[in-house]
Amino acid sequence: MKDGYRTKMRAADYDDWVTPTVSDKGQPCHGLNGDILVWNPVTRRRHELSSMGIRVTKETLKQQLEITNQLHFLELPYHQAILNDRIPLSIGGASVSRGRRCSSCGRRTSAR
């Protein structure tokens, strides 16, 4: 979305979608993203090799749960682990999938 908030029904306790950032065009937006995108000259479109969200910190967790009216989640074990630094911060999501890599390699090999 243009305002930078929740482009999908993203979980408030997973990906960070509130941290202020700036787009590649210099426009203010929100959220951190670790997706790996490449340009495909054949289709003339970008292709997502990996979808990796930047996970919430204890501060963004509280903020996002407040926005979504889910502050009661802070009592749950997973959320307590984040709040009390018992689990590491991470970047996660689908890694570069074997199918996408094989598909990409297969097309490149057959085109040579």
Backbone as a chain_set.jsonl record, in Angstrom:
{"seq": "MKDGYRTKMRAADYDDWVTPTVSDKGQPCHGLNGDILVWNPVTRRRHELSSMGIRVTKETLKQQLEITNQLHFLELPYHQAILNDRIPLSIGGASVSRGRRCSSCGRRTSAR", "coords": {"N": [[0.84, -1.171, 0.0], [0.351, 2.326, -0.499], [0.758, 3.837, 1.81], [2.434, 2.257, 3.186], [1.713, 0.373, 5.068], [0.838, -2.916, 5.926], [0.466, -4.705, 3.279], [-0.722, -7.067, 2.735], [-2.669, -9.401, 4.606], [-0.747, -9.546, 6.813], [0.854, -11.225, 9.458], [0.917, -9.858, 12.693], [2.86, -10.572, 14.443], [5.099, -11.476, 13.173], [6.471, -10.739, 10.361], [8.125, -7.569, 10.021], [6.304, -4.779, 9.544], [6.093, -2.099, 10.144], [8.339, -0.457, 10.579], [9.813, 2.612, 9.789], [10.858, 3.362, 6.506], [12.519, 4.052, 3.356], [11.552, 4.227, -0.003], [12.952, 2.976, -3.142], [12.626, 5.082, -4.794], [12.77, 7.21, -3.198], [10.562, 7.775, -1.655], [8.747, 7.969, 1.402], [8.024, 5.063, 3.326], [6.874, 2.036, 4.959], [8.119, -0.789, 6.786], [10.225, -3.705, 6.618], [12.119, -5.595, 4.299], [13.384, -8.573, 2.977], [13.427, -9.768, 0.517], [14.666, -11.46, -2.391], [15.102, -10.316, -5.496], [15.2, -10.616, -9.044], [15.863, -9.394, -12.325], [14.199, -10.46, -15.215], [15.066, -10.667, -18.421], [13.76, -11.886, -20.531], [10.992, -12.227, -19.942], [10.617, -9.686, -19.212], [10.094, -8.828, -16.648], [10.177, -8.654, -13.06], [11.449, -11.261, -11.014], [10.837, -13.207, -8.208], [13.177, -14.661, -6.28], [13.533, -15.414, -3.699], [11.614, -15.194, -0.791], [11.842, -13.353, 1.892], [11.069, -12.218, 4.913], [11.802, -9.598, 7.243], [12.088, -10.173, 10.561], [10.041, -9.312, 13.435], [11.057, -7.087, 16.08], [11.236, -6.774, 19.663], [10.157, -4.254, 20.113], [8.839, -3.56, 17.667], [7.07, -5.672, 17.575], [5.328, -5.153, 19.761], [4.24, -2.722, 18.858], [2.963, -3.457, 16.426], [1.131, -5.378, 17.336], [-0.451, -3.746, 18.884], [-1.576, -2.05, 16.919], [-3.148, -3.902, 15.568], [-4.949, -4.624, 17.465], [-4.277, -6.786, 19.204], [-2.947, -7.103, 21.596], [-3.152, -8.881, 23.71], [-1.826, -11.132, 22.886], [0.73, -10.876, 23.788], [1.074, -12.284, 26.099], [1.509, -14.887, 25.417], [3.67, -17.813, 25.011], [5.578, -17.728, 22.789], [5.641, -15.004, 22.16], [6.432, -13.954, 24.583], [8.998, -14.988, 24.641], [10.221, -13.482, 22.63], [9.974, -10.908, 23.742], [11.542, -11.17, 26.022], [14.083, -11.635, 25.116], [14.797, -14.322, 24.557], [14.862, -15.742, 22.258], [16.614, -15.615, 19.14], [16.805, -12.705, 17.0], [15.718, -12.708, 13.618], [15.986, -13.268, 10.063], [13.743, -14.448, 7.8], [11.741, -16.96, 6.139], [10.801, -18.307, 2.981], [13.455, -20.031, 1.61], [15.785, -19.698, -1.134], [14.272, -21.508, -3.426], [14.644, -24.961, -4.343], [13.299, -25.823, -6.601], [12.902, -23.443, -8.06], [15.537, -22.707, -8.53], [16.448, -24.908, -10.046], [14.721, -24.786, -12.201], [15.436, -22.316, -13.273], [18.144, -22.815, -13.921], [17.808, -24.873, -15.742], [16.468, -23.636, -17.873], [18.424, -21.805, -18.622], [20.522, -23.47, -19.378], [19.372, -24.9, -21.517], [19.071, -22.873, -23.292], [21.537, -22.296, -24.24]], "CA": [[0.0, 0.0, 0.0], [1.131, 3.553, -0.575], [1.135, 4.321, 3.142], [3.459, 1.363, 3.697], [1.222, -0.566, 6.062], [0.216, -4.198, 5.612], [-0.009, -4.904, 1.919], [-1.541, -8.275, 2.819], [-3.001, -9.636, 6.011], [0.477, -10.068, 7.417], [0.777, -11.45, 10.898], [1.512, -8.78, 13.481], [3.948, -11.102, 15.266], [6.031, -12.173, 12.291], [7.232, -9.764, 9.582], [8.095, -6.16, 10.429], [5.687, -3.914, 8.538], [5.905, -0.738, 10.663], [9.565, 0.336, 10.653], [9.89, 3.612, 8.706], [11.908, 3.165, 5.513], [12.389, 4.898, 2.174], [11.542, 3.417, -1.224], [14.056, 3.259, -4.058], [12.339, 6.369, -5.437], [12.883, 8.252, -2.185], [9.291, 7.999, -0.983], [8.663, 7.311, 2.711], [7.131, 3.905, 3.439], [7.075, 1.297, 6.2], [8.357, -2.224, 6.704], [11.526, -4.198, 6.178], [11.923, -6.691, 3.376], [14.624, -9.227, 2.579], [13.206, -10.545, -0.695], [15.691, -11.413, -3.43], [14.445, -10.156, -6.794], [16.087, -10.483, -10.204], [15.174, -8.984, -13.546], [14.209, -11.466, -16.264], [14.956, -9.934, -19.678], [12.859, -12.581, -21.451], [9.606, -11.86, -19.611], [10.64, -8.256, -18.901], [9.475, -8.678, -15.337], [11.007, -9.102, -11.953], [11.121, -12.59, -10.497], [11.216, -13.349, -6.809], [13.912, -15.895, -6.018], [13.386, -15.762, -2.292], [10.737, -14.317, -0.027], [12.356, -13.373, 3.261], [10.704, -11.057, 5.707], [12.625, -9.257, 8.394], [11.222, -10.458, 11.704], [9.786, -8.253, 14.405], [11.821, -6.952, 17.315], [10.256, -6.622, 20.742], [9.495, -2.967, 19.958], [7.878, -3.601, 16.559], [6.038, -6.628, 17.965], [4.333, -4.423, 20.575], [3.574, -1.724, 18.017], [2.077, -4.116, 15.473], [0.023, -5.989, 18.075], [-1.347, -2.657, 19.276], [-2.299, -1.627, 15.714], [-4.125, -4.938, 15.201], [-5.764, -4.954, 18.65], [-3.937, -8.139, 19.634], [-1.974, -7.009, 22.685], [-3.263, -10.069, 24.571], [-0.854, -12.125, 22.419], [1.997, -10.691, 24.505], [1.135, -13.258, 27.199], [1.792, -16.217, 24.874], [5.082, -18.197, 25.152], [6.412, -17.236, 21.689], [5.758, -13.558, 22.294], [7.244, -13.737, 25.776], [10.38, -15.286, 24.265], [10.722, -12.306, 21.909], [10.06, -9.786, 24.686], [12.583, -11.421, 27.023], [15.333, -11.95, 24.408], [15.123, -15.743, 24.673], [15.077, -16.285, 20.916], [17.353, -14.622, 18.345], [16.138, -12.022, 15.897], [16.071, -13.449, 12.411], [15.42, -12.996, 8.751], [13.278, -15.783, 7.476], [10.822, -17.161, 5.037], [11.198, -19.352, 2.042], [14.8, -19.841, 1.048], [15.769, -19.836, -2.582], [13.784, -22.879, -3.547], [15.333, -25.858, -5.271], [12.555, -25.818, -7.862], [13.185, -22.21, -8.807], [16.931, -22.769, -9.001], [16.54, -25.906, -11.112], [13.997, -24.245, -13.342], [16.266, -21.261, -13.839], [19.325, -23.443, -14.525], [17.372, -25.641, -16.904], [16.207, -22.72, -18.985], [19.688, -21.195, -19.043], [21.289, -24.512, -20.066], [18.747, -25.227, -22.801], [19.161, -21.709, -24.186], [22.927, -22.159, -24.709]], "C": [[0.888, 1.239, 0.0], [1.59, 4.049, 0.78], [2.163, 3.412, 3.8], [2.967, 0.338, 4.691], [0.541, -1.758, 5.42], [-0.353, -4.311, 4.214], [-0.875, -6.152, 1.812], [-1.945, -8.391, 4.277], [-1.802, -10.298, 6.678], [0.307, -10.188, 8.917], [1.51, -10.334, 11.635], [2.707, -9.26, 14.288], [5.006, -11.828, 14.438], [6.894, -11.17, 11.535], [7.065, -8.358, 10.132], [7.493, -5.336, 9.3], [5.431, -2.493, 9.049], [7.164, 0.129, 10.669], [9.623, 1.324, 9.492], [11.094, 3.341, 7.8], [11.679, 4.146, 4.365], [12.448, 4.004, 0.944], [12.731, 3.773, -2.103], [13.859, 4.565, -4.819], [12.361, 7.516, -4.439], [11.602, 8.558, -1.431], [9.29, 7.299, 0.379], [7.672, 6.148, 2.663], [7.464, 3.196, 4.744], [7.349, -0.164, 5.901], [9.735, -2.561, 6.174], [11.308, -5.436, 5.32], [13.271, -7.257, 2.974], [14.459, -10.063, 1.328], [14.377, -10.391, -1.658], [14.967, -11.414, -4.771], [15.492, -10.045, -7.888], [15.235, -10.072, -11.404], [15.309, -10.086, -14.586], [14.023, -10.733, -17.591], [14.019, -10.593, -20.688], [11.416, -12.169, -21.193], [9.458, -10.368, -19.353], [9.875, -7.954, -17.624], [10.467, -9.087, -14.273], [10.525, -10.476, -11.513], [11.651, -12.683, -9.075], [11.887, -14.698, -6.605], [13.693, -16.36, -4.585], [12.529, -14.72, -1.594], [11.151, -14.392, 1.432], [11.973, -12.095, 3.981], [11.716, -10.82, 6.812], [11.712, -9.372, 9.606], [11.115, -9.294, 12.672], [10.819, -8.261, 15.524], [10.793, -6.824, 18.43], [9.496, -5.304, 20.616], [8.449, -3.001, 18.836], [6.766, -4.616, 16.83], [4.94, -5.915, 18.748], [3.54, -3.444, 19.724], [2.563, -2.375, 17.073], [0.897, -4.794, 16.165], [-0.951, -4.92, 18.551], [-2.195, -2.206, 18.092], [-3.409, -2.616, 15.375], [-5.021, -5.368, 16.361], [-5.548, -6.379, 19.14], [-2.923, -8.129, 20.777], [-2.027, -8.205, 23.637], [-2.298, -11.179, 24.136], [0.459, -12.035, 23.194], [2.147, -11.647, 25.682], [1.507, -14.661, 26.723], [3.295, -16.525, 24.919], [6.001, -17.649, 24.049], [6.674, -15.737, 21.837], [6.589, -13.185, 23.526], [8.725, -13.995, 25.47], [10.998, -14.117, 23.496], [10.957, -11.164, 22.889], [11.213, -9.93, 25.676], [13.91, -11.878, 26.412], [15.758, -13.407, 24.558], [15.255, -16.43, 23.316], [15.765, -15.208, 20.083], [16.46, -13.939, 17.314], [16.572, -12.713, 14.618], [15.473, -12.812, 11.167], [14.957, -14.357, 8.286], [12.329, -15.808, 6.313], [11.34, -18.265, 4.159], [12.594, -19.056, 1.526], [14.692, -19.939, -0.465], [15.434, -21.295, -2.867], [14.545, -23.668, -4.602], [14.627, -25.84, -6.624], [12.843, -24.588, -8.696], [14.603, -22.223, -9.347], [17.05, -23.734, -10.175], [15.863, -25.404, -12.378], [14.83, -23.193, -14.047], [17.476, -21.855, -14.555], [18.947, -24.202, -15.785], [17.105, -24.767, -18.096], [17.514, -22.141, -19.527], [20.477, -22.225, -19.851], [20.701, -24.79, -21.433], [18.862, -24.078, -23.802], [20.561, -21.543, -24.77], [23.2, -22.94, -25.938]], "O": [[2.034, 1.195, 0.446], [2.676, 4.614, 0.904], [2.707, 3.748, 4.851], [3.752, -0.506, 5.124], [-0.24, -1.611, 4.48], [-1.534, -4.039, 3.997], [-1.678, -6.272, 0.886], [-1.583, -7.542, 5.091], [-1.852, -11.468, 7.055], [-0.315, -9.339, 9.556], [2.599, -9.924, 11.233], [3.492, -8.444, 14.771], [5.72, -12.691, 14.948], [7.956, -10.787, 12.028], [6.004, -7.998, 10.642], [8.089, -5.206, 8.231], [4.641, -1.759, 8.456], [7.054, 1.352, 10.758], [9.497, 0.924, 8.334], [12.206, 3.118, 8.278], [10.76, 4.964, 4.405], [13.301, 3.121, 0.857], [13.433, 4.751, -1.846], [14.797, 5.094, -5.415], [12.018, 8.649, -4.774], [11.559, 9.505, -0.647], [9.773, 6.173, 0.501], [6.616, 6.243, 2.038], [8.251, 3.701, 5.545], [6.879, -0.71, 4.903], [10.329, -1.816, 5.395], [10.41, -6.233, 5.591], [14.197, -6.508, 2.665], [15.251, -10.973, 1.085], [15.0, -9.332, -1.733], [14.306, -12.387, -5.134], [16.55, -9.449, -7.685], [14.043, -10.37, -11.472], [16.407, -10.592, -14.817], [12.935, -10.227, -17.863], [13.535, -9.929, -21.604], [10.697, -11.804, -22.123], [8.348, -9.841, -19.282], [9.127, -6.981, -17.526], [11.457, -9.769, -14.54], [9.344, -10.805, -11.628], [12.779, -12.283, -8.79], [11.254, -15.746, -6.737], [13.673, -17.558, -4.304], [12.703, -13.517, -1.79], [10.854, -15.365, 2.126], [12.496, -11.02, 3.685], [12.4, -11.743, 7.254], [10.666, -8.724, 9.657], [11.976, -8.416, 12.721], [11.379, -9.302, 15.868], [9.593, -6.771, 18.159], [8.319, -5.235, 20.97], [7.322, -2.539, 19.015], [5.641, -4.439, 16.363], [3.758, -6.057, 18.434], [2.32, -3.345, 19.85], [1.437, -1.896, 16.939], [-0.215, -4.787, 15.639], [-2.155, -5.167, 18.614], [-3.4, -2.0, 18.237], [-4.49, -2.214, 14.944], [-5.759, -6.348, 16.258], [-6.501, -7.093, 19.451], [-2.126, -9.058, 20.903], [-1.036, -8.504, 24.303], [-1.986, -12.07, 24.927], [1.215, -13.005, 23.251], [3.249, -11.803, 26.208], [1.79, -15.534, 27.543], [4.112, -15.604, 24.871], [7.089, -17.157, 24.347], [7.8, -15.272, 21.658], [7.352, -12.219, 23.503], [9.599, -13.297, 25.984], [12.172, -13.799, 23.69], [12.011, -10.527, 22.87], [11.791, -8.936, 26.115], [14.758, -12.439, 27.106], [16.949, -13.696, 24.673], [15.709, -17.571, 23.238], [15.529, -14.018, 20.292], [15.491, -14.519, 16.824], [17.679, -13.247, 14.544], [14.593, -11.953, 11.225], [15.71, -15.328, 8.371], [12.139, -14.819, 5.605], [12.204, -19.051, 4.548], [12.872, -17.951, 1.059], [13.624, -20.229, -1.004], [16.223, -22.196, -2.58], [15.019, -23.127, -5.601], [15.278, -25.841, -7.669], [13.01, -24.684, -9.912], [14.85, -21.804, -10.478], [17.679, -23.414, -11.183], [16.374, -25.579, -13.484], [14.919, -23.181, -15.275], [17.801, -21.446, -15.671], [19.677, -24.179, -16.776], [17.473, -25.113, -19.218], [17.688, -22.005, -20.738], [21.041, -21.893, -20.894], [21.438, -24.905, -22.411], [18.763, -24.286, -25.011], [20.761, -20.747, -25.688], [24.321, -22.922, -26.446]]}, "num_chains": 1, "name": "protein.A"}
